[in-house]
Short mmCIF file of C-alpha atoms and ligand atoms in Angstrom, two decimals:
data_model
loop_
_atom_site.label_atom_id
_atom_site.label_comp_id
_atom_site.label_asym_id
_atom_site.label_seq_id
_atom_site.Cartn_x
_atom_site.Cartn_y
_atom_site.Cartn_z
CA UNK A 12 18.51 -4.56 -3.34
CA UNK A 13 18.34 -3.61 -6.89
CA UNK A 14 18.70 -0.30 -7.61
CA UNK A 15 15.70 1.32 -10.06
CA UNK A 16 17.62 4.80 -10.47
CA UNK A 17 21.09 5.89 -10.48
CA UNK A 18 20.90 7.85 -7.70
CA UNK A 19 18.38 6.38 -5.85
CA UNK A 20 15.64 8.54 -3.52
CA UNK A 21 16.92 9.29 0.03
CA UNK A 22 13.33 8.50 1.53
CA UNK A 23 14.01 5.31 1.61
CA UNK A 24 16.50 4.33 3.82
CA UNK A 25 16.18 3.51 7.07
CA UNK A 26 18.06 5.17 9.81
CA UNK A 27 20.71 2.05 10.66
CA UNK A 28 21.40 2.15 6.66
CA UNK A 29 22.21 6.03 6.54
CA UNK A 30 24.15 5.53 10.00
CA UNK A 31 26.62 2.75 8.35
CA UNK A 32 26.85 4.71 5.37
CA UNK A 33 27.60 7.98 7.14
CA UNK A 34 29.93 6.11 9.30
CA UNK A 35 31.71 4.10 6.15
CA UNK A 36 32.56 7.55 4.16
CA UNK A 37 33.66 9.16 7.28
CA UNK A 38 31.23 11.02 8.27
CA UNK A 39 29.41 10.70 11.94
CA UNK A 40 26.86 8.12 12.44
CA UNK A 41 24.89 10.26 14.62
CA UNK A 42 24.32 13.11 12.17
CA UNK A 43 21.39 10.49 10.90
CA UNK A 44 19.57 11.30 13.89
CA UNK A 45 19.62 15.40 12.98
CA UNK A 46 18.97 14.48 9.26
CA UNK A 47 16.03 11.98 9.89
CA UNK A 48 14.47 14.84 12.11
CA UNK A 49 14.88 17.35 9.84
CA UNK A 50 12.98 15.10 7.10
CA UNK A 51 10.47 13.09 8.87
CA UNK A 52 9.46 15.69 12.15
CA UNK A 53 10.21 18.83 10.75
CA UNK A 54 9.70 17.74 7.27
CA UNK A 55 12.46 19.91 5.46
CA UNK A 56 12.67 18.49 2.22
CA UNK A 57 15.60 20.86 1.05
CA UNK A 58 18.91 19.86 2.72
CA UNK A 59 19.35 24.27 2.60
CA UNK A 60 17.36 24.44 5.50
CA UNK A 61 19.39 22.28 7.80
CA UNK A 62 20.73 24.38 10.02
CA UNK A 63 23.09 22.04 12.33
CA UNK A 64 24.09 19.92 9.43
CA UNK A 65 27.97 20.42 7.53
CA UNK A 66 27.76 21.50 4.11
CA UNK A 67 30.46 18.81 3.55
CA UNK A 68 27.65 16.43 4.60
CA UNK A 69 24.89 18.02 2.79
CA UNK A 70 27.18 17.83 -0.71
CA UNK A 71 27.63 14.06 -0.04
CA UNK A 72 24.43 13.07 0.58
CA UNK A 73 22.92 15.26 -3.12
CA UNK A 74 25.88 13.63 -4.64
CA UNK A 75 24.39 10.12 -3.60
CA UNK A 76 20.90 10.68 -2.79
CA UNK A 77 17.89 12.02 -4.79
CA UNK A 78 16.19 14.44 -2.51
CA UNK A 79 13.06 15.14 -4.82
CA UNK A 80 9.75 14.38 -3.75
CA UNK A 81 6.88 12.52 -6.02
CA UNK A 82 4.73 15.00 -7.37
CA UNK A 83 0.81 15.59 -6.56
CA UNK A 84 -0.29 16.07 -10.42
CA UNK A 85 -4.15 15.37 -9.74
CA UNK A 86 -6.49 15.39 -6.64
CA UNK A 87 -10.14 14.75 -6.33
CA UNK A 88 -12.05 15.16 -2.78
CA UNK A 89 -14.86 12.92 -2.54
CA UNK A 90 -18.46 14.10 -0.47
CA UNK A 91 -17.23 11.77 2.49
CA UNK A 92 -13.96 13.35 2.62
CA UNK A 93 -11.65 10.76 0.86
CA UNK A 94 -8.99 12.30 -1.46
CA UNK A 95 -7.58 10.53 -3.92
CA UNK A 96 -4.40 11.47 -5.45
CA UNK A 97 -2.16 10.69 -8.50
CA UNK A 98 1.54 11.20 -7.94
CA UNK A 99 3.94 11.30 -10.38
CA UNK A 100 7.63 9.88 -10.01
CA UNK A 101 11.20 11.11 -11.91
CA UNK A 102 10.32 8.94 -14.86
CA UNK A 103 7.13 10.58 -15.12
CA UNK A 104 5.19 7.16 -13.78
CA UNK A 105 2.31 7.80 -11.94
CA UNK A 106 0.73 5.92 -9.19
CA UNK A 107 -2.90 6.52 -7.29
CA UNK A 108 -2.84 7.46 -3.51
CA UNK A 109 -5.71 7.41 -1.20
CA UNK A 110 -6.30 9.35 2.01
CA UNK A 111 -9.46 7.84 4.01
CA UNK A 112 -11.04 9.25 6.63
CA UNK A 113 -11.87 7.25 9.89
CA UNK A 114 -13.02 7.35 13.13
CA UNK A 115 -11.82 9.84 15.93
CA UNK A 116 -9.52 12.13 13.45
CA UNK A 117 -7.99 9.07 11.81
CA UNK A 118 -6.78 9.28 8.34
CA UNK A 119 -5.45 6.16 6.67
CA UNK A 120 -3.25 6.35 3.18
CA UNK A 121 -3.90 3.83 0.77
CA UNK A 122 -0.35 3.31 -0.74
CA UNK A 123 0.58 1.97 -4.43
CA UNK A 124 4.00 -0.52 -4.03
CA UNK A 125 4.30 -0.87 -8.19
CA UNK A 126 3.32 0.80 -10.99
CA UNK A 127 0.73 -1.76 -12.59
CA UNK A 128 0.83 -4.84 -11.13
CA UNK A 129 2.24 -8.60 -12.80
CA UNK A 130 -0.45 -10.94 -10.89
CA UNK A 131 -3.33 -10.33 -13.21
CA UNK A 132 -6.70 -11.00 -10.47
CA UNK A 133 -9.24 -11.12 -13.45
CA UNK A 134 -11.61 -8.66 -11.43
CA UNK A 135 -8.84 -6.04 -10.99
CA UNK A 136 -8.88 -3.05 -13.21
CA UNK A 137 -4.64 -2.61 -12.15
CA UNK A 138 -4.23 -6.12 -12.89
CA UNK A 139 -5.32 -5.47 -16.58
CA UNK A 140 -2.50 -3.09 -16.97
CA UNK A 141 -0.06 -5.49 -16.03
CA UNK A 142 3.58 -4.79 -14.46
CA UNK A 143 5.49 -1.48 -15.70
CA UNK A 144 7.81 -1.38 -13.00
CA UNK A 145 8.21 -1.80 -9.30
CA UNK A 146 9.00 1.53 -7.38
CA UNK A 147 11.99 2.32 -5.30
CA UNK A 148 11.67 1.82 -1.27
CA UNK A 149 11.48 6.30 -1.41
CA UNK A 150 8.60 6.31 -3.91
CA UNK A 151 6.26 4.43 -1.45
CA UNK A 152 7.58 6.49 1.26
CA UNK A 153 7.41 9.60 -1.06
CA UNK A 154 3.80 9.22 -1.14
CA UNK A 155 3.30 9.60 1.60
CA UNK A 156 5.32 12.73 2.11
CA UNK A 157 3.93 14.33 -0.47
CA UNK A 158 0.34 13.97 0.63
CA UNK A 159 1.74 15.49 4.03
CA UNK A 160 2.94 18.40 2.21
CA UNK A 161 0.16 18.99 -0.36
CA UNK A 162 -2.38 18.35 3.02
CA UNK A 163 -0.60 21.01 5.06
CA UNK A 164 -0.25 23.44 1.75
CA UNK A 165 -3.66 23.23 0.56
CA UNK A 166 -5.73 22.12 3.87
CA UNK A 167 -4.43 22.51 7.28
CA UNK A 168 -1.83 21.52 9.42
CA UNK A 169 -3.59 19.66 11.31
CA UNK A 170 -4.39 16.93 8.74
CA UNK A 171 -1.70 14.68 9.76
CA UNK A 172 -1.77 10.86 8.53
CA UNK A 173 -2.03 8.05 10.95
CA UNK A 174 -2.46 5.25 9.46
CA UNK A 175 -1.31 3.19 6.01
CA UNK A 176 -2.29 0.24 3.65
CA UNK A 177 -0.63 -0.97 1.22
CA UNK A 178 -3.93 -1.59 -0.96
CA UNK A 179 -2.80 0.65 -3.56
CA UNK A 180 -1.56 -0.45 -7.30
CA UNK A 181 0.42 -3.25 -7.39
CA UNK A 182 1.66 -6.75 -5.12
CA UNK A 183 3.56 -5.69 -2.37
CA UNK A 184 5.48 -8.59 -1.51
CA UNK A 185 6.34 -8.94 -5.25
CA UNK A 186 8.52 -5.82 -4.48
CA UNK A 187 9.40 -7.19 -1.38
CA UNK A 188 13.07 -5.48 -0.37
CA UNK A 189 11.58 -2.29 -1.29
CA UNK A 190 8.57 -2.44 0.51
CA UNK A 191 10.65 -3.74 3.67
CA UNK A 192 12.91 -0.44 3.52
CA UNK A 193 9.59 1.66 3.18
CA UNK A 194 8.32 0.06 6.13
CA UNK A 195 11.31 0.47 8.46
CA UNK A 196 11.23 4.27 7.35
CA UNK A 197 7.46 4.58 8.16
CA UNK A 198 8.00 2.58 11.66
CA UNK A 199 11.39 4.72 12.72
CA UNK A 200 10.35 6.37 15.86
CA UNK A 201 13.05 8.75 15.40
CA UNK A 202 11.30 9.71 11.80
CA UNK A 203 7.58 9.03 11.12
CA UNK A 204 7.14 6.95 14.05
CA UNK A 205 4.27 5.55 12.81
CA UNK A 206 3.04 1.78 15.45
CA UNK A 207 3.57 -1.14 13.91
CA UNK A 208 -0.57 -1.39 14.08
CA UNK A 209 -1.05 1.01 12.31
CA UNK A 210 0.85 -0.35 9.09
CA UNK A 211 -1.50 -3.00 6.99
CA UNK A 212 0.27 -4.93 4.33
CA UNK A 213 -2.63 -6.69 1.78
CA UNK A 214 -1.01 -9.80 -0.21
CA UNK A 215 -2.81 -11.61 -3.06
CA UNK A 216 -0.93 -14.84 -1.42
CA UNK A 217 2.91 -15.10 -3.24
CA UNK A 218 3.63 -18.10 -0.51
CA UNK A 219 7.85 -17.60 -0.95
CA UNK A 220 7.33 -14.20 -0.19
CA UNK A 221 5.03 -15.09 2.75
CA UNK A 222 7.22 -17.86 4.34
CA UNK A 223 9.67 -14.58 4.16
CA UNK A 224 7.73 -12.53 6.56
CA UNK A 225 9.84 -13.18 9.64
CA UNK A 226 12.69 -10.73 8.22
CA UNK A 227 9.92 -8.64 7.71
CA UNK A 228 8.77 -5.13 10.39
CA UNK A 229 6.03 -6.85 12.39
CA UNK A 230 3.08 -5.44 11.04
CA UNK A 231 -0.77 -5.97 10.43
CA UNK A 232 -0.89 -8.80 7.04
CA UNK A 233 -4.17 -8.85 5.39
CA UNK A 234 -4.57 -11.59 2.85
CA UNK A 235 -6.78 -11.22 -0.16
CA UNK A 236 -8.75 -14.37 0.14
CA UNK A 237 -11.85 -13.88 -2.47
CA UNK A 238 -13.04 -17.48 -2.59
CA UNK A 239 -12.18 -20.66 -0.28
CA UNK A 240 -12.57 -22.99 -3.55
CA UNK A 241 -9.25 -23.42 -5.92
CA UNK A 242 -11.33 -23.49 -8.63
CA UNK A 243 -12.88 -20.20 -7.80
CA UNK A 244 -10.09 -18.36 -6.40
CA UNK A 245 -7.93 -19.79 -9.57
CA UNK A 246 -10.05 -17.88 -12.02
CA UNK A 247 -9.96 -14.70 -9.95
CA UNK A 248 -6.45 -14.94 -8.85
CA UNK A 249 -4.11 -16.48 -11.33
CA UNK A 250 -1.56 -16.66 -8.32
CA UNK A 251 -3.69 -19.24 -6.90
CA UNK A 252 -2.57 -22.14 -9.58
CA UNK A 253 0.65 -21.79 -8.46
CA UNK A 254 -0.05 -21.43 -4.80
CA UNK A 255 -3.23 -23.05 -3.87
CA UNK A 256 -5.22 -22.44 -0.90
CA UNK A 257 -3.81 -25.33 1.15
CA UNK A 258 -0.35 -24.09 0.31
CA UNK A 259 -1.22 -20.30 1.56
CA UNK A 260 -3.29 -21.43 4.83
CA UNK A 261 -0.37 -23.46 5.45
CA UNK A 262 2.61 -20.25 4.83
CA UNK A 263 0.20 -18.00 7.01
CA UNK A 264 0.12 -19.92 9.54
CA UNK A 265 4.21 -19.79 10.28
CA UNK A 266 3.74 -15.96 9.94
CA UNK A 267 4.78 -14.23 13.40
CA UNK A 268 2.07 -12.79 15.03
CA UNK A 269 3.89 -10.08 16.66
CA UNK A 270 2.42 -7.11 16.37
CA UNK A 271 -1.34 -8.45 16.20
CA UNK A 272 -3.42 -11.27 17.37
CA UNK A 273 -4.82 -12.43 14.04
CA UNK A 274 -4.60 -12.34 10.23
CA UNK A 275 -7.36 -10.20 8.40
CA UNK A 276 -8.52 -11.88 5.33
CA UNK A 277 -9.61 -9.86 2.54
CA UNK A 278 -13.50 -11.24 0.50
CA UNK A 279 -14.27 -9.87 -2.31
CA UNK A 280 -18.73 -10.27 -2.95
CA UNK A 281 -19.24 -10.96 -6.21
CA UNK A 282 -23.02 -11.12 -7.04
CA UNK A 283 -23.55 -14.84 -7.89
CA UNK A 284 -20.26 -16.07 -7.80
CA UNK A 285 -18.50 -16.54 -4.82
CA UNK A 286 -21.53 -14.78 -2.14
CA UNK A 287 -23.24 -18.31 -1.83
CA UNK A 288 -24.38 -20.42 0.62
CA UNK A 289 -21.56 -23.04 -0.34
CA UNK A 290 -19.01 -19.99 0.15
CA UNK A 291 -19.45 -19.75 3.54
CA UNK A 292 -19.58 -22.93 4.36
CA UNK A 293 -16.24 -23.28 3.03
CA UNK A 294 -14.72 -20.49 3.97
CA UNK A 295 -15.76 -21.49 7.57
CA UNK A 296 -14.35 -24.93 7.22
CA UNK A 297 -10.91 -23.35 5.95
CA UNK A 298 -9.95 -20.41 8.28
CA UNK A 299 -9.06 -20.79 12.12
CA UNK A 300 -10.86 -19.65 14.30
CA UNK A 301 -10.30 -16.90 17.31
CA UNK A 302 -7.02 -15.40 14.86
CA UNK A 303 -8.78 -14.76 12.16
CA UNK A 304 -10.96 -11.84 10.87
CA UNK A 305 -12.68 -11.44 7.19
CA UNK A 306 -13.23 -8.34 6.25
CA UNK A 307 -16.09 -8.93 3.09
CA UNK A 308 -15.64 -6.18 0.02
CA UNK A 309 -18.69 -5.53 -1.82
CA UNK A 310 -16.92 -5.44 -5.30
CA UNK A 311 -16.36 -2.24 -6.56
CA UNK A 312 -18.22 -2.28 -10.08
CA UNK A 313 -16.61 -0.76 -13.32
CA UNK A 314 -17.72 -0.18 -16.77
CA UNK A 315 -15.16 -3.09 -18.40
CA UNK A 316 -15.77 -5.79 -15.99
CA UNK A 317 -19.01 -8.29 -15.91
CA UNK A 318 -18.95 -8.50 -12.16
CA UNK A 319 -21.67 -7.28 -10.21
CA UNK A 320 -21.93 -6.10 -6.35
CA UNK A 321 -24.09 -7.87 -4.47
CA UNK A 322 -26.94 -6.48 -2.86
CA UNK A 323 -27.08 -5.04 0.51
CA UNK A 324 -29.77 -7.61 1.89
CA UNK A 325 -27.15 -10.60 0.38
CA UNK A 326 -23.74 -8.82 1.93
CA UNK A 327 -25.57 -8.67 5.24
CA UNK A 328 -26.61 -12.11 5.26
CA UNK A 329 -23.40 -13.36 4.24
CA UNK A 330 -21.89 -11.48 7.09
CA UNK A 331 -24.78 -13.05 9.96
CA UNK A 332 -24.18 -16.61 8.59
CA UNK A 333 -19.85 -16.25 8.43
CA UNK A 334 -20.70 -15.00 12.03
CA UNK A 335 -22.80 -17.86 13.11
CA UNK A 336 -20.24 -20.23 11.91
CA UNK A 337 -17.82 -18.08 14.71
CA UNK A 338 -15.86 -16.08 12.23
CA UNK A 339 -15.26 -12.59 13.28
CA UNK A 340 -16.55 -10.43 10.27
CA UNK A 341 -16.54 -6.72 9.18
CA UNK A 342 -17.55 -5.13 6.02
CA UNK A 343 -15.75 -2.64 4.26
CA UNK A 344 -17.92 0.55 3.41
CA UNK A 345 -16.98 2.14 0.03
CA UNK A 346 -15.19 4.89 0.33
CA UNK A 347 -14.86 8.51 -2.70
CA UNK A 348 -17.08 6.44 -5.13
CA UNK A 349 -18.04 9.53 -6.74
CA UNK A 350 -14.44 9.77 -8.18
CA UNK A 351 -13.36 6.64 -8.73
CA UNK A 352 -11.51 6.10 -5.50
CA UNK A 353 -11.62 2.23 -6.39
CA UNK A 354 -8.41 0.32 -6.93
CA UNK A 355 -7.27 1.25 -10.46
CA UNK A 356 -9.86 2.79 -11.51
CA UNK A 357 -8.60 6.14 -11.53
CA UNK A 358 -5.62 6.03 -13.76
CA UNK A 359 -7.78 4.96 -17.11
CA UNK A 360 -9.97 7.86 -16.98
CA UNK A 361 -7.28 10.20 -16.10
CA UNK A 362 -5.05 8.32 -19.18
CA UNK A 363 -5.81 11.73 -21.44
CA UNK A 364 -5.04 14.39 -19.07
CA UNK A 365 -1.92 12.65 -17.38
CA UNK A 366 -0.45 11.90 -20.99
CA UNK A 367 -1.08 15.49 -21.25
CA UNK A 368 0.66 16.22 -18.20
CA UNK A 369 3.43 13.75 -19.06
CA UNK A 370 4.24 15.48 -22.11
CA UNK A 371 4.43 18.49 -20.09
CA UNK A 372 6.78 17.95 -17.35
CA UNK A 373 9.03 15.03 -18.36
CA UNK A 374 11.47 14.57 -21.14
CA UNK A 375 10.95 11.04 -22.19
CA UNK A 376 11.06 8.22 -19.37
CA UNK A 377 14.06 6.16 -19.15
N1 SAH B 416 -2.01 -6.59 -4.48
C1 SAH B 416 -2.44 -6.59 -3.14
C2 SAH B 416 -2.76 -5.21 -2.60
C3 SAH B 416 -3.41 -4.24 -3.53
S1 SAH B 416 -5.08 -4.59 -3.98
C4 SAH B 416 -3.63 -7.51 -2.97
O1 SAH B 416 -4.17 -7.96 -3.96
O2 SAH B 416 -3.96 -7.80 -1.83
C5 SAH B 416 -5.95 -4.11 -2.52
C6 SAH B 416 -7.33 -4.78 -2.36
O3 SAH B 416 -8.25 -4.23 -3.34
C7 SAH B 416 -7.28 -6.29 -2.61
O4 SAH B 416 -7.93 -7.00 -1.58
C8 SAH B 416 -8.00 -6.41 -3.92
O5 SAH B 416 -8.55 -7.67 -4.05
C9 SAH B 416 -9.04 -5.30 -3.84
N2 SAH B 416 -9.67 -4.96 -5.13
C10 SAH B 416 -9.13 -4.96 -6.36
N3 SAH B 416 -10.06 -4.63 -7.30
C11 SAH B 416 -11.20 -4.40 -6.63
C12 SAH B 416 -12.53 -4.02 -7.02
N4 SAH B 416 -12.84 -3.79 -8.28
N5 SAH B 416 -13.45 -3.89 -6.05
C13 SAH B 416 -13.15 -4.09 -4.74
N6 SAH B 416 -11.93 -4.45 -4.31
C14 SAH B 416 -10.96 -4.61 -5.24
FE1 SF4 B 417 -2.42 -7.03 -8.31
FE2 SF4 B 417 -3.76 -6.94 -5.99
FE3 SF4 B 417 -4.92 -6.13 -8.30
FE4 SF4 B 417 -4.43 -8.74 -7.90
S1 SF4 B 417 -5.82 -7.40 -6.70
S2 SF4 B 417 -3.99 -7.59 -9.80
S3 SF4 B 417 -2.52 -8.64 -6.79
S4 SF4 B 417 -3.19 -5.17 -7.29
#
């Protein structure tokens, strides 16, 4: 795996990695168990605190291991209770982080894998930005430690995350290795111990990445769909000229359905483009039936892109007919409109005050 710092961030490797490397510099394997505890249950973030760990130990793993955590510089709360966050790496990069509120105490993070993202979806405000860099496998875990900590600081204790997406900035199986070492950290039941349900990985479709999936943490794959013509989905999705909708039905259907029973496509409505009567009709002819499950997205509207939302009347009906045609269906309410809790919208209105912030904290990025 490529390293993107020196010393790279100790939240993300997973346990069997810090076991061999204990164990290869003579240390003992099973002082991983102590230190993941002391992280991940406890959540110690300073090695000072560990009580039943050598300092011997403790002055090889700083020597080798960043222990720092991403940095909360920004938070809004919405009126329905999301948060959204921007968190700030070494290099002074900054990602957005989402914390939604469900059903029966639920709270899912919505997780950035890259800063900016290469693919370039033309209705994507992140896409526009294009790829700075991907982030290390303890960035994307980092998030979502330091959301713990800023929740129990600043809220309560009890506001402990369940569930995560990666439907933040960038493609996460463009960052693949990475994202894999994130995952086995978030699935360690020794550490987070978070079920492999409750992990949701969202793909714009790179099919060699996809045909990959079986060395891949069995979790929930959501596939953004957004049209089930080429010619459609090729002027949304740029991806989709190199790997065209027969070409990605045909990957997901080789991927393991371990941990769930079906594939959740992703549908972006766009007023007038792709919410027609064809659409469905199409997309009803292209998915399989009884494993698969669309989940439509009214498009989230922003001030530089000509795409409308559809109205409610015309997202309903496209749900009732995708139903008829025996598609299970669900649409996704929006969630912390009221500050800007839509993917990438954030970071360009908070360009000024981050550059601010930037100039504050960081010498200049490497
Ligand atoms: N790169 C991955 C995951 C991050 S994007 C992917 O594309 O799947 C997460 C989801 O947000 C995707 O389904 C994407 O299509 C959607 N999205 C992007 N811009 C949006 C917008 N303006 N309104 C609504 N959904 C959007
Ligand atoms: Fe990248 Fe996903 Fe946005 Fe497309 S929708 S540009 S893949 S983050």
């Amino acid at each position: 795996m490529k390293a993107i710092f020196d010393q790279p961030s100790f939240y993300g490797i997973p346990l069997d990695t810090l076991k061999e490397i204990l164990k290869e510099n003579g240390h003992k394997p099973f002082n991983a168990d102590q230190i993941y505890s002391w992280v991940y249950e406890k959540l110690v973030f300073d090695v000072d605190g560990w009580t039943n760990i050598s300092k011997d130990l403790k002055s090889f793993l700083t020597s080798k291991f960043s222990f720092e955590l991403p940095k909360v510089v920004w938070n809004g709360h919405s009126k329905d209770g999301t948060r959204k966050f921007l968190v700030g790496m070494r290099d002074s990069k900054t990602v957005e982080t989402v914390m939604i509120p469900a059903k029966n105490n639920r709270k899912t993070l919505c997780i950035s894998s890259q800063v900016g993202c290469a693919i370039g979806c033309t209705f994507c405000h992140t896409g526009t930005m294009g790829l700075t860099r991907h982030l290390e496998a303890g960035e994307i875990v980092g998030q979502f430690l330091a959301v713990t900590k800023w929740l129990k600081e600043n809220v309560s204790d009890e506001e402990r995350l369940s569930n995560i997406v990666y439907m933040g900035q960038g493609e996460p199986l463009h960052n693949f290795e990475h994202v894999k070492n994130a995952t086995k950290v978030f699935l360690e039941p020794k550490g987070l111990g978070l079920g492999q349900r409750r992990v949701t990985l969202s793909t714009s479709g790179l099919v060699p990445q996809i045909e990959k999936l079986d060395d891949f943490p069995p979790i929930n794959i959501a596939i953004s769909l957004h049209a089930a013509h080429n010619k459609i989905r090729s002027e949304l999705m740029p991806i989709n000229k190199a790997y065209d909708l027969t070409r990605l039905l045909d990957a997901i259907k080789k991927i393991p359905l371990k941990a769930h029973r079906y594939i959740t496509y992703e549908y972006l409505l766009i007023e007038k483009y792709n919410d027609r009567a064809e659409d469905i009709e199409a997309l009803i002819d292209l998915l399989p039936k009884k494993v698969s499950k669309v989940n439509l997205i009214p498009f989230n509207e922003y001030p530089e892109s000509s795409f409308k939302r559809p109205s409610v009347t015309r997202i309903n009906w496209f749900k009732d007919q995708l139903e008829k045609g025996g598609i299970t269906c669900t649409i996704r309410t929006t969630k912390g409109a009221d500050i800007l809790a839509a993917c990438g919208q954030l970071k360009s209105e908070m360009d000024k005050k981050l550059n601010l912030w930037e100039e504050e904290n960081f010498t200049s990025p490497t």
